[in-house]
Amino acid sequence: MAFLELSGIQKRFGDVAAVQDFDLAAERGEFVSFLGPSGCGKTTTLRMIAGFERPTAGSIAIDGKDVTHQAPNQRNVGMVFQSYALFPNMNVASNIGFGLKIRKRPKADVDRRVAELLELIHLEGRGDRFPWQLSGGQQQRVALARALAIEPTVLLLDEPLSALDAKIRVALRHEIRQIQRQLGITTVYVTHDQEEALELSDRIVVMSEGRIEQIGTPFEIYNFPATSFVASFVGTLNAMDATIVDASAGRLSLAGHEIRTTSKLAGSAGSAVTIALRPEMIALTSPDGSNVVAVSPMKGMSGSNRLPGTVADIAFLGSVVRVRTTVGPDAIPVFVDTFNNPNLAVPAAGSPIVLGFPPEACLVLGRDVVPDRTDALAAAEAML
Amino acid sequence: MTGSGTNRLGQGIEAMQGESLDPPVQRERKSPLRFAWWAIFILGITYFFLPLIGTFAFSLRAVPPSSAYTAILEDPKFFASLGYSFVVGFITIIISISLLVPTAFWVRLRLPRARPYVEFVTLLPFVIPPIVLVFGLISTFSRPPLPFTHTDIGSTALLVFGYVVLSFPYMYRAIDTGLRAMDIQSLTEAAQSLGSGWLRILIQVILPNLRVALLSGAFLTLAIVVGEFTIATFLARKVFSVYLSQLGDIAPYQQSAVALVSFGLTWIAMGFIALLGRGSRSRVTITGAR
């Protein structure tokens, strides 16, 4: 049995269904992220685990014990808030020791535990500071220590890094992951930042409009999106309309050119499908093959699709150069990403170009389409 | 290149030195405005201090001039009435805080839609005059089963109840302003997740962070209680305002001296509140004043 189990969870606010048919089984020590846009129900689900909201239907069990109707102060669940929520009238040590004092632990034990946690969050000697004397990053570390002090069964983090600067955010998320691994605590993390979710999580639950779109490891979520929402929300994606030519052979027509996919197609010839291509999976060469602008990481896979196009413009994004191209008579935009290097010879806007990608990189989207995991996993292994 | 750059920079500095920071047109516009500000300020000062100066001058007409002030110290009724008013004031403050902090907290946290109604109820003392309130109290509590007016303690309790109602607009607004400055939902939920119950949340998390707001509300309540006359007169309570009124009939100079001394005590109370609020990061604000 899973350590944290949410079964058939639903939450309605009047006529509005905030969360529907939510099922999740997280193992002990697992780091699970809820990822989705604002209003998708991720925070509501987290608040139901904490006990601040009561599910309209379904049950929540922690370590085999049903806590669905238990008060939040009886659940022993640690929570870290976006706004830190440190008690302004208490210093750092009192904030961290607050939960332990409620549990009537001896003063010596409280002091020892507070010192341990201050060391864990690298704020030794700052126990007598008040929250307003600390930076945002330090305050959030104290909030984390306060939540960990009570040795919670589950740690819940509600967009804890959203209010911080970009650099501090990156540093602190490494710290959170390190502490979580060190303590082996089951953690649920809510974020709308895909980079955060991909870096931190053992598994990601992608949500949209109160429903789970996909549950999987960061690798699965990024490389094998189950729905067009997941594909478009996680990472940058080129989504294009194509027509099935021969479903059994995986042949499609895109912008007047025939391409192949390894995804299994369910539909007859002439049916419309949406295909997805990650920008970094596309190779870019000049028509005569003399200048290679971008190389697909899946180069050398079973054959290659080729689409002639035109360079529309080029965006320099630091480590990555994003080339916007157009293909076909309707000038369908296709983004191509390549790593920046000082010798990169990017063709000028308006230059003809050829886009190449292997059939394995060509994903077909939709709930009804099941990607061929055998081929896809083989492709992933080849990449690694 | 460098030379020309330096020259240009030098020209720029010269140009800046030649220019006044305030263009002449702007200065001309500012002068009448500044004069108006000073005129308003002097008018305000005169409006507030002229009656005080007049009262002080009147109190010195006694023979000898200081006799009105020395008489205060010799009059036991002064200390008795002032002491009684302060005791009633402190009890009023404690009851008012005990009633309104949980109410305002709960309304903000769980019943935000009820806020306009609660605000309306707390504003009723502005609409219902004290004379109506005291007649209501007397007619309800002067016969069995609750004959409060039959005893001294009962009458004092009625006085406190009346004052608690009078304090609602000031105390509720002060508390509400204090709560608005905090993220009470996150603080409450953080405390709950750490195992805290409602009483502990109120006492250890909410109340300490409302210190300045409570002091503001308490000061206003005390000021109202010390100055209130109607309810105290009809309940036959010997409070400070009744003493002051009676003094006017027998010793007008002494009455002026007592009025000035009570004014001084009010300033001391304000200073005391400012002193207590100094430790806090937020400033003392008096809210809800009529």
Short mmCIF file of C-alpha atoms in Angstrom, two decimals, chain B residues 33-258:
data_model
loop_
_atom_site.label_atom_id
_atom_site.label_comp_id
_atom_site.label_asym_id
_atom_site.label_seq_id
_atom_site.Cartn_x
_atom_site.Cartn_y
_atom_site.Cartn_z
CA LEU B 33 0.98 77.40 -1.80
CA ARG B 34 3.54 77.44 1.00
CA PHE B 35 1.86 80.51 2.49
CA ALA B 36 -1.52 78.73 2.37
CA TRP B 37 -0.05 75.71 4.14
CA TRP B 38 1.36 77.89 6.92
CA ALA B 39 -1.94 79.77 7.25
CA ILE B 40 -3.87 76.49 7.62
CA PHE B 41 -1.32 75.22 10.14
CA ILE B 42 -1.52 78.37 12.28
CA LEU B 43 -5.33 78.32 12.10
CA GLY B 44 -5.33 74.70 13.27
CA ILE B 45 -2.97 75.40 16.14
CA THR B 46 -5.09 78.40 17.20
CA TYR B 47 -8.29 76.37 16.97
CA PHE B 48 -6.89 73.66 19.24
CA PHE B 49 -4.90 75.74 21.71
CA LEU B 50 -7.03 78.89 22.13
CA PRO B 51 -9.68 77.12 24.28
CA LEU B 52 -6.91 75.61 26.40
CA ILE B 53 -5.26 78.97 26.91
CA GLY B 54 -8.65 80.49 27.75
CA THR B 55 -9.41 77.70 30.25
CA PHE B 56 -5.97 78.08 31.82
CA ALA B 57 -6.39 81.86 32.10
CA PHE B 58 -9.83 81.39 33.69
CA SER B 59 -8.47 78.83 36.20
CA LEU B 60 -5.89 81.43 37.36
CA ARG B 61 -8.60 83.96 38.33
CA ALA B 62 -8.99 82.12 41.63
CA VAL B 63 -7.43 83.84 44.65
CA PRO B 64 -4.63 83.00 45.10
CA PRO B 65 -4.13 81.99 41.41
CA SER B 66 -2.75 78.52 42.19
CA SER B 67 -5.57 77.66 44.60
CA ALA B 68 -7.69 75.95 41.89
CA TYR B 69 -4.84 73.47 41.30
CA THR B 70 -3.96 72.86 44.97
CA ALA B 71 -7.65 72.24 45.67
CA ILE B 72 -7.63 69.34 43.20
CA LEU B 73 -4.98 67.54 45.24
CA GLU B 74 -6.96 68.13 48.45
CA ASP B 75 -10.26 66.89 46.98
CA PRO B 76 -10.70 63.12 47.56
CA LYS B 77 -13.63 63.08 45.13
CA PHE B 78 -11.27 63.96 42.28
CA PHE B 79 -9.13 60.86 42.84
CA ALA B 80 -12.15 58.66 43.65
CA SER B 81 -14.05 59.63 40.46
CA LEU B 82 -10.97 59.50 38.25
CA GLY B 83 -9.95 56.12 39.73
CA TYR B 84 -13.47 54.75 39.26
CA SER B 85 -13.54 55.95 35.62
CA PHE B 86 -10.18 54.33 34.94
CA VAL B 87 -11.23 51.00 36.53
CA VAL B 88 -14.49 51.01 34.52
CA GLY B 89 -12.44 51.94 31.43
CA PHE B 90 -9.99 49.05 31.88
CA ILE B 91 -12.78 46.52 32.45
CA THR B 92 -14.54 47.88 29.35
CA ILE B 93 -11.34 47.48 27.31
CA ILE B 94 -10.81 43.88 28.45
CA ILE B 95 -14.40 42.87 27.66
CA SER B 96 -14.35 44.74 24.36
CA ILE B 97 -11.10 43.04 23.27
CA SER B 98 -12.34 39.61 24.40
CA LEU B 99 -15.51 40.05 22.35
CA LEU B 100 -14.18 41.77 19.26
CA VAL B 101 -10.82 40.09 18.57
CA PRO B 102 -12.32 36.59 18.05
CA THR B 103 -15.25 38.14 16.13
CA ALA B 104 -13.11 40.23 13.78
CA PHE B 105 -10.66 37.30 13.36
CA TRP B 106 -13.42 34.84 12.47
CA VAL B 107 -15.14 37.29 10.13
CA ARG B 108 -11.88 37.94 8.25
CA LEU B 109 -10.93 34.27 8.15
CA ARG B 110 -14.15 32.42 7.51
CA LEU B 111 -17.05 34.84 7.03
CA PRO B 112 -15.79 37.64 4.77
CA ARG B 113 -19.32 38.05 3.39
CA ALA B 114 -20.60 38.90 6.88
CA ARG B 115 -18.13 41.75 7.23
CA PRO B 116 -20.47 44.56 6.04
CA TYR B 117 -23.17 43.40 8.50
CA VAL B 118 -20.74 43.19 11.42
CA GLU B 119 -19.39 46.63 10.51
CA PHE B 120 -22.95 47.98 10.46
CA VAL B 121 -23.65 46.55 13.92
CA THR B 122 -20.45 48.05 15.31
CA LEU B 123 -21.42 51.43 13.87
CA LEU B 124 -24.82 51.47 15.60
CA PRO B 125 -23.55 53.48 18.61
CA PHE B 126 -23.04 56.36 16.17
CA VAL B 127 -26.71 56.13 15.16
CA ILE B 128 -28.32 55.30 18.50
CA PRO B 129 -27.75 58.09 21.04
CA PRO B 130 -26.45 57.13 24.52
CA ILE B 131 -29.72 58.36 26.08
CA VAL B 132 -31.66 55.70 24.11
CA LEU B 133 -29.10 53.09 25.06
CA VAL B 134 -29.22 53.87 28.77
CA PHE B 135 -33.04 53.93 28.87
CA GLY B 136 -33.04 50.58 27.12
CA LEU B 137 -30.59 49.20 29.68
CA ILE B 138 -32.52 50.58 32.65
CA SER B 139 -35.92 49.40 31.45
CA THR B 140 -34.57 45.89 30.75
CA PHE B 141 -32.34 45.40 33.77
CA SER B 142 -34.18 47.18 36.59
CA ARG B 143 -36.63 44.39 37.37
CA PRO B 144 -36.55 40.61 37.86
CA PRO B 145 -35.18 38.35 36.60
CA LEU B 146 -32.17 40.67 36.09
CA PRO B 147 -32.45 43.53 38.59
CA PHE B 148 -28.98 44.99 37.90
CA THR B 149 -29.88 48.52 38.99
CA HIS B 150 -30.80 47.37 42.52
CA THR B 151 -27.17 47.07 43.56
CA ASP B 152 -24.01 49.15 43.15
CA ILE B 153 -22.13 46.34 41.44
CA GLY B 154 -25.11 45.70 39.15
CA SER B 155 -25.27 49.37 38.13
CA THR B 156 -21.51 49.43 37.51
CA ALA B 157 -21.90 46.27 35.40
CA LEU B 158 -24.62 48.02 33.36
CA LEU B 159 -22.34 51.02 32.96
CA VAL B 160 -19.58 48.73 31.65
CA PHE B 161 -22.02 47.00 29.27
CA GLY B 162 -23.06 50.40 27.90
CA TYR B 163 -19.45 51.48 27.49
CA VAL B 164 -18.55 48.21 25.74
CA VAL B 165 -21.27 49.01 23.18
CA LEU B 166 -19.98 52.57 22.83
CA SER B 167 -16.45 51.26 22.24
CA PHE B 168 -17.50 48.98 19.34
CA PRO B 169 -16.86 51.40 16.43
CA TYR B 170 -13.41 52.36 17.70
CA MET B 171 -12.21 48.99 18.92
CA TYR B 172 -13.57 46.99 15.96
CA ARG B 173 -12.00 49.32 13.42
CA ALA B 174 -8.65 49.29 15.22
CA ILE B 175 -8.65 45.47 15.36
CA ASP B 176 -9.84 45.13 11.77
CA THR B 177 -7.07 47.47 10.57
CA GLY B 178 -4.53 45.42 12.52
CA LEU B 179 -5.82 42.15 11.04
CA ARG B 180 -5.76 43.61 7.54
CA ALA B 181 -2.04 44.27 7.92
CA MET B 182 -1.41 40.54 8.52
CA ASP B 183 -1.78 37.49 6.31
CA ILE B 184 -4.04 35.88 8.92
CA GLN B 185 -5.02 32.95 6.73
CA SER B 186 -1.44 31.80 6.18
CA LEU B 187 -0.47 32.47 9.80
CA THR B 188 -3.48 30.53 11.06
CA GLU B 189 -2.88 27.63 8.69
CA ALA B 190 0.83 27.55 9.53
CA ALA B 191 -0.01 27.35 13.24
CA GLN B 192 -2.66 24.68 12.58
CA SER B 193 -0.26 22.54 10.56
CA LEU B 194 2.16 22.71 13.49
CA GLY B 195 -0.55 21.31 15.78
CA SER B 196 -2.03 24.47 17.24
CA GLY B 197 -5.69 24.77 18.29
CA TRP B 198 -7.86 27.90 17.90
CA LEU B 199 -7.24 29.33 21.39
CA ARG B 200 -3.47 29.05 21.06
CA ILE B 201 -3.63 30.62 17.59
CA LEU B 202 -5.55 33.59 19.02
CA ILE B 203 -3.36 34.05 22.09
CA GLN B 204 0.11 33.24 20.72
CA VAL B 205 -0.13 34.21 17.06
CA ILE B 206 -2.89 36.77 16.47
CA LEU B 207 -2.99 38.86 19.68
CA PRO B 208 0.77 39.61 19.89
CA ASN B 209 0.71 40.86 16.31
CA LEU B 210 -2.29 43.08 17.08
CA ARG B 211 -0.51 44.85 19.93
CA VAL B 212 -0.37 48.29 18.34
CA ALA B 213 -3.93 48.08 16.99
CA LEU B 214 -5.22 47.01 20.40
CA LEU B 215 -3.38 49.86 22.10
CA SER B 216 -4.96 52.33 19.68
CA GLY B 217 -8.42 50.90 20.30
CA ALA B 218 -7.82 50.79 24.04
CA PHE B 219 -6.75 54.42 24.14
CA LEU B 220 -9.84 55.58 22.25
CA THR B 221 -12.07 53.48 24.49
CA LEU B 222 -10.46 54.92 27.62
CA ALA B 223 -10.86 58.45 26.28
CA ILE B 224 -14.58 57.83 25.61
CA VAL B 225 -15.16 56.23 29.00
CA VAL B 226 -13.46 59.06 30.90
CA GLY B 227 -15.47 61.68 29.00
CA GLU B 228 -18.86 59.91 28.85
CA PHE B 229 -21.61 61.64 30.79
CA THR B 230 -25.14 60.58 29.77
CA ILE B 231 -25.08 56.86 30.65
CA ALA B 232 -23.19 57.48 33.91
CA THR B 233 -25.65 60.20 35.04
CA PHE B 234 -28.75 58.08 34.42
CA LEU B 235 -27.19 55.09 36.18
CA ALA B 236 -26.17 57.39 39.07
CA ARG B 237 -22.50 56.44 38.84
CA LYS B 238 -19.91 58.80 40.31
CA VAL B 239 -17.58 58.88 37.32
CA PHE B 240 -15.07 61.62 36.46
CA SER B 241 -17.31 63.43 33.94
CA VAL B 242 -20.18 63.66 36.47
CA TYR B 243 -17.75 64.97 39.10
CA LEU B 244 -16.47 67.58 36.61
CA SER B 245 -20.01 68.69 35.79
CA GLN B 246 -21.01 69.03 39.44
CA LEU B 247 -17.81 70.95 40.16
CA GLY B 248 -18.89 73.61 37.66
CA ASP B 249 -21.81 74.58 39.86
CA ILE B 250 -19.79 75.04 43.06
CA ALA B 251 -16.18 75.76 42.00
CA PRO B 252 -15.87 76.99 38.39
CA TYR B 253 -12.14 77.86 38.63
CA GLN B 254 -11.38 74.41 40.02
CA GLN B 255 -13.47 72.87 37.21
CA SER B 256 -11.25 74.56 34.63
CA ALA B 257 -8.15 73.34 36.45
CA VAL B 258 -9.51 69.77 36.54
#
